[in-house]
GROMACS .gro file of C-alpha atoms in nm:
model
  246
    1UNK     CA    1  -0.678  -3.567   0.987
    2UNK     CA    2  -0.323  -3.443   0.838
    3UNK     CA    3  -0.369  -3.060   0.687
    4UNK     CA    4  -0.364  -2.997   0.305
    5UNK     CA    5  -0.019  -3.050   0.185
    6UNK     CA    6   0.198  -2.662   0.116
    7UNK     CA    7   0.219  -2.543  -0.309
    8UNK     CA    8   0.559  -2.532  -0.433
    9UNK     CA    9   0.762  -2.414  -0.587
   10UNK     CA   10   1.108  -2.429  -0.742
   11UNK     CA   11   1.399  -2.260  -0.609
   12UNK     CA   12   1.501  -2.149  -0.905
   13UNK     CA   13   1.189  -1.961  -1.030
   14UNK     CA   14   1.106  -1.913  -0.678
   15UNK     CA   15   1.333  -1.691  -0.559
   16UNK     CA   16   1.360  -1.510  -0.939
   17UNK     CA   17   1.028  -1.438  -0.899
   18UNK     CA   18   1.103  -1.304  -0.494
   19UNK     CA   19   1.392  -1.119  -0.700
   20UNK     CA   20   1.733  -1.276  -0.632
   21UNK     CA   21   1.820  -1.236  -0.988
   22UNK     CA   22   1.801  -1.471  -1.292
   23UNK     CA   23   1.732  -1.832  -1.220
   24UNK     CA   24   2.102  -1.860  -1.357
   25UNK     CA   25   2.229  -1.687  -1.084
   26UNK     CA   26   2.045  -1.833  -0.798
   27UNK     CA   27   2.189  -2.127  -0.883
   28UNK     CA   28   2.514  -1.993  -0.875
   29UNK     CA   29   2.424  -1.943  -0.506
   30UNK     CA   30   2.281  -2.230  -0.445
   31UNK     CA   31   2.624  -2.349  -0.571
   32UNK     CA   32   2.834  -2.139  -0.339
   33UNK     CA   33   2.584  -2.365  -0.027
   34UNK     CA   34   2.399  -1.952   0.057
   35UNK     CA   35   2.026  -2.062   0.067
   36UNK     CA   36   1.943  -2.279   0.359
   37UNK     CA   37   1.561  -2.470   0.441
   38UNK     CA   38   1.492  -2.578   0.839
   39UNK     CA   39   1.928  -2.564   0.894
   40UNK     CA   40   1.952  -2.729   0.535
   41UNK     CA   41   2.114  -2.658   0.296
   42UNK     CA   42   2.003  -2.628  -0.019
   43UNK     CA   43   2.209  -2.800  -0.308
   44UNK     CA   44   1.943  -2.863  -0.604
   45UNK     CA   45   1.838  -2.533  -0.783
   46UNK     CA   46   1.503  -2.736  -0.895
   47UNK     CA   47   1.489  -2.884  -0.540
   48UNK     CA   48   1.062  -2.758  -0.418
   49UNK     CA   49   1.032  -2.605  -0.165
   50UNK     CA   50   0.723  -2.490  -0.009
   51UNK     CA   51   0.586  -2.125  -0.041
   52UNK     CA   52   0.396  -2.076   0.316
   53UNK     CA   53   0.376  -1.786   0.515
   54UNK     CA   54   0.636  -1.824   0.721
   55UNK     CA   55   0.909  -1.905   0.452
   56UNK     CA   56   1.094  -1.620   0.668
   57UNK     CA   57   1.137  -1.817   0.952
   58UNK     CA   58   1.220  -2.086   0.761
   59UNK     CA   59   1.460  -2.073   0.514
   60UNK     CA   60   1.741  -1.801   0.478
   61UNK     CA   61   1.935  -1.647   0.181
   62UNK     CA   62   2.372  -1.517   0.301
   63UNK     CA   63   2.261  -1.559   0.533
   64UNK     CA   64   1.926  -1.372   0.658
   65UNK     CA   65   1.546  -1.448   0.586
   66UNK     CA   66   1.418  -1.439   0.250
   67UNK     CA   67   1.173  -1.213   0.189
   68UNK     CA   68   0.842  -1.281   0.211
   69UNK     CA   69   0.604  -1.506  -0.069
   70UNK     CA   70   0.338  -1.367  -0.235
   71UNK     CA   71   0.081  -1.263  -0.201
   72UNK     CA   72   0.217  -0.984   0.009
   73UNK     CA   73   0.092  -0.651   0.160
   74UNK     CA   74   0.263  -0.415   0.274
   75UNK     CA   75   0.205  -0.063   0.522
   76UNK     CA   76   0.362   0.213   0.449
   77UNK     CA   77   0.384   0.574   0.609
   78UNK     CA   78   0.372   0.758   0.310
   79UNK     CA   79   0.592   1.080   0.320
   80UNK     CA   80   0.566   1.397   0.159
   81UNK     CA   81   0.757   1.467  -0.239
   82UNK     CA   82   0.840   1.094  -0.230
   83UNK     CA   83   0.477   1.012  -0.528
   84UNK     CA   84   0.294   0.634  -0.572
   85UNK     CA   85   0.383   0.563  -0.977
   86UNK     CA   86   0.648   0.443  -1.155
   87UNK     CA   87   0.586   0.698  -1.432
   88UNK     CA   88   0.599   1.033  -1.188
   89UNK     CA   89   0.884   1.185  -1.262
   90UNK     CA   90   1.116   1.237  -0.888
   91UNK     CA   91   1.116   0.909  -0.603
   92UNK     CA   92   0.886   0.706  -0.576
   93UNK     CA   93   0.732   0.460  -0.266
   94UNK     CA   94   0.951   0.136  -0.415
   95UNK     CA   95   1.251   0.281  -0.391
   96UNK     CA   96   1.169   0.311  -0.007
   97UNK     CA   97   1.182  -0.084   0.016
   98UNK     CA   98   1.469  -0.333  -0.175
   99UNK     CA   99   1.537  -0.257  -0.442
  100UNK     CA  100   1.550  -0.614  -0.552
  101UNK     CA  101   1.156  -0.617  -0.449
  102UNK     CA  102   1.125  -0.365  -0.813
  103UNK     CA  103   1.179  -0.761  -1.016
  104UNK     CA  104   0.948  -0.939  -0.737
  105UNK     CA  105   0.590  -1.158  -0.950
  106UNK     CA  106   0.403  -1.028  -0.955
  107UNK     CA  107   0.481  -0.702  -0.885
  108UNK     CA  108   0.397  -0.440  -0.589
  109UNK     CA  109   0.171  -0.179  -0.636
  110UNK     CA  110  -0.033   0.095  -0.430
  111UNK     CA  111  -0.368   0.010  -0.365
  112UNK     CA  112  -0.492   0.338  -0.468
  113UNK     CA  113  -0.305   0.674  -0.503
  114UNK     CA  114  -0.166   0.956  -0.288
  115UNK     CA  115  -0.053   1.261  -0.458
  116UNK     CA  116   0.318   1.415  -0.356
  117UNK     CA  117   0.186   1.632  -0.154
  118UNK     CA  118   0.027   1.443   0.048
  119UNK     CA  119   0.117   1.221   0.360
  120UNK     CA  120  -0.038   0.911   0.525
  121UNK     CA  121  -0.138   0.571   0.574
  122UNK     CA  122  -0.085   0.397   0.170
  123UNK     CA  123  -0.064   0.043   0.116
  124UNK     CA  124   0.163  -0.176  -0.147
  125UNK     CA  125   0.091  -0.523  -0.232
  126UNK     CA  126   0.079  -0.837  -0.512
  127UNK     CA  127  -0.268  -0.967  -0.439
  128UNK     CA  128  -0.451  -0.837  -0.767
  129UNK     CA  129  -0.819  -0.975  -0.584
  130UNK     CA  130  -0.750  -0.732  -0.308
  131UNK     CA  131  -0.657  -0.490  -0.491
  132UNK     CA  132  -0.952  -0.432  -0.701
  133UNK     CA  133  -1.163  -0.521  -0.393
  134UNK     CA  134  -1.079  -0.203  -0.221
  135UNK     CA  135  -1.087  -0.027  -0.484
  136UNK     CA  136  -1.364  -0.098  -0.626
  137UNK     CA  137  -1.638   0.154  -0.547
  138UNK     CA  138  -1.845  -0.145  -0.428
  139UNK     CA  139  -1.731  -0.197  -0.215
  140UNK     CA  140  -1.761   0.120  -0.021
  141UNK     CA  141  -1.426   0.182   0.132
  142UNK     CA  142  -1.382   0.499   0.353
  143UNK     CA  143  -1.083   0.711   0.327
  144UNK     CA  144  -1.041   0.869   0.607
  145UNK     CA  145  -0.828   1.269   0.519
  146UNK     CA  146  -0.707   1.524   0.791
  147UNK     CA  147  -0.779   1.785   0.612
  148UNK     CA  148  -0.528   2.112   0.690
  149UNK     CA  149  -0.677   2.452   0.470
  150UNK     CA  150  -0.598   2.764   0.397
  151UNK     CA  151  -0.941   3.011   0.486
  152UNK     CA  152  -1.207   2.929   0.791
  153UNK     CA  153  -1.476   2.668   0.760
  154UNK     CA  154  -1.844   2.809   0.769
  155UNK     CA  155  -2.036   2.655   0.906
  156UNK     CA  156  -2.213   2.456   0.566
  157UNK     CA  157  -1.931   2.228   0.469
  158UNK     CA  158  -2.039   1.911   0.609
  159UNK     CA  159  -2.400   2.014   0.556
  160UNK     CA  160  -2.357   1.970   0.141
  161UNK     CA  161  -2.058   1.736   0.169
  162UNK     CA  162  -2.332   1.520   0.312
  163UNK     CA  163  -2.568   1.521   0.118
  164UNK     CA  164  -2.458   1.344  -0.253
  165UNK     CA  165  -2.514   1.659  -0.449
  166UNK     CA  166  -2.221   1.762  -0.469
  167UNK     CA  167  -2.037   1.835  -0.864
  168UNK     CA  168  -1.712   1.854  -0.936
  169UNK     CA  169  -1.513   2.105  -1.179
  170UNK     CA  170  -1.554   1.867  -1.499
  171UNK     CA  171  -1.761   1.637  -1.340
  172UNK     CA  172  -2.125   1.562  -1.430
  173UNK     CA  173  -2.197   1.282  -1.191
  174UNK     CA  174  -2.213   1.404  -0.838
  175UNK     CA  175  -2.045   1.299  -0.543
  176UNK     CA  176  -2.154   1.034  -0.287
  177UNK     CA  177  -2.159   1.207   0.090
  178UNK     CA  178  -1.931   1.246   0.274
  179UNK     CA  179  -1.826   1.318   0.571
  180UNK     CA  180  -1.666   1.632   0.726
  181UNK     CA  181  -1.559   1.673   1.088
  182UNK     CA  182  -1.376   1.991   1.169
  183UNK     CA  183  -1.106   1.968   1.404
  184UNK     CA  184  -1.047   2.364   1.388
  185UNK     CA  185  -1.124   2.643   1.220
  186UNK     CA  186  -0.809   2.543   0.916
  187UNK     CA  187  -0.884   2.161   1.055
  188UNK     CA  188  -1.121   1.861   0.934
  189UNK     CA  189  -1.117   1.485   0.872
  190UNK     CA  190  -1.303   1.471   0.587
  191UNK     CA  191  -1.422   1.100   0.532
  192UNK     CA  192  -1.537   0.961   0.180
  193UNK     CA  193  -1.599   0.595  -0.039
  194UNK     CA  194  -1.458   0.740  -0.318
  195UNK     CA  195  -1.132   0.747  -0.478
  196UNK     CA  196  -1.183   1.042  -0.814
  197UNK     CA  197  -0.852   1.184  -0.863
  198UNK     CA  198  -0.704   1.477  -0.655
  199UNK     CA  199  -1.091   1.453  -0.463
  200UNK     CA  200  -1.060   1.616  -0.188
  201UNK     CA  201  -0.857   1.857  -0.287
  202UNK     CA  202  -1.092   1.969  -0.506
  203UNK     CA  203  -1.418   1.906  -0.234
  204UNK     CA  204  -1.278   2.186  -0.082
  205UNK     CA  205  -1.177   2.348  -0.361
  206UNK     CA  206  -1.579   2.344  -0.514
  207UNK     CA  207  -1.651   2.501  -0.201
  208UNK     CA  208  -1.425   2.742  -0.154
  209UNK     CA  209  -1.160   2.663   0.025
  210UNK     CA  210  -0.775   2.570  -0.063
  211UNK     CA  211  -0.583   2.246   0.096
  212UNK     CA  212  -0.290   2.333   0.240
  213UNK     CA  213  -0.187   2.001   0.393
  214UNK     CA  214  -0.328   1.643   0.352
  215UNK     CA  215  -0.287   1.403   0.585
  216UNK     CA  216  -0.472   1.037   0.541
  217UNK     CA  217  -0.540   0.807   0.885
  218UNK     CA  218  -0.711   0.555   0.821
  219UNK     CA  219  -0.826   0.309   0.480
  220UNK     CA  220  -1.162   0.133   0.638
  221UNK     CA  221  -1.155   0.001   1.008
  222UNK     CA  222  -0.816   0.042   0.989
  223UNK     CA  223  -0.567   0.346   1.088
  224UNK     CA  224  -0.171   0.441   0.979
  225UNK     CA  225   0.020   0.279   1.374
  226UNK     CA  226   0.102   0.596   1.548
  227UNK     CA  227   0.525   0.400   1.564
  228UNK     CA  228   0.513   0.363   1.201
  229UNK     CA  229   0.724   0.747   1.061
  230UNK     CA  230   0.755   0.888   0.759
  231UNK     CA  231   0.898   0.702   0.454
  232UNK     CA  232   0.895   0.328   0.777
  233UNK     CA  233   0.715  -0.001   0.628
  234UNK     CA  234   0.615  -0.268   0.790
  235UNK     CA  235   0.415  -0.617   0.576
  236UNK     CA  236   0.017  -0.578   0.721
  237UNK     CA  237  -0.092  -0.839   0.919
  238UNK     CA  238  -0.401  -1.108   0.760
  239UNK     CA  239  -0.571  -0.945   1.079
  240UNK     CA  240  -0.506  -0.673   0.958
  241UNK     CA  241  -0.620  -0.713   0.628
  242UNK     CA  242  -0.976  -0.793   0.723
  243UNK     CA  243  -1.012  -0.451   0.915
  244UNK     CA  244  -0.965  -0.317   0.574
  245UNK     CA  245  -1.349  -0.384   0.521
  246UNK     CA  246  -1.474  -0.307   0.911
   0.00000   0.00000   0.00000
């Protein structure tokens, strides 16, 4: 039995949604023989084309592989001094991506945020269902951070973090239990399952310490690849995506 027919979309609408310009501008690309599918030059901007994961291997625009269609999820090594919001001042993580991707529909969003002084593993997606599943408190997806501290650990902090009774300043609901793994006098891994505002920094402040450096290296079972340098990103494979919930 043959497989199900792939979803189809009008060429001009697909490329416009991928940020290649307005539908009129896409029509100009077609008219100038700039769009090729399976080795065949496309001549009709209204032609229906398959929206499949391997489309970048089958279609080129101006002699370059077409951008991946939705749903798209990226893994990025977020560098210092870069923000995760369009609204915050300063350079954003979206500026590290191809410029036209800012016009993609549906738009790309970070799955949670890292503040500008935190580095490490960041996920960016246009898959709303995945985003909400990862950040939902019901999912209990663990996130591990490597914290560098201003003062030496005193030895009792791990028990305090694990107790499930720690209150952050200005809050009335205690934190869920968290796991502290000392790496040295002033360095430790901290694994949390929540995503409260500046949570890791505020947790150490609550026990009388101060975070001087913070790096996220793991979400669920997904670790930041060692070969992904700060500022670099790549598409997240489906099998990697599954490890988020391990």
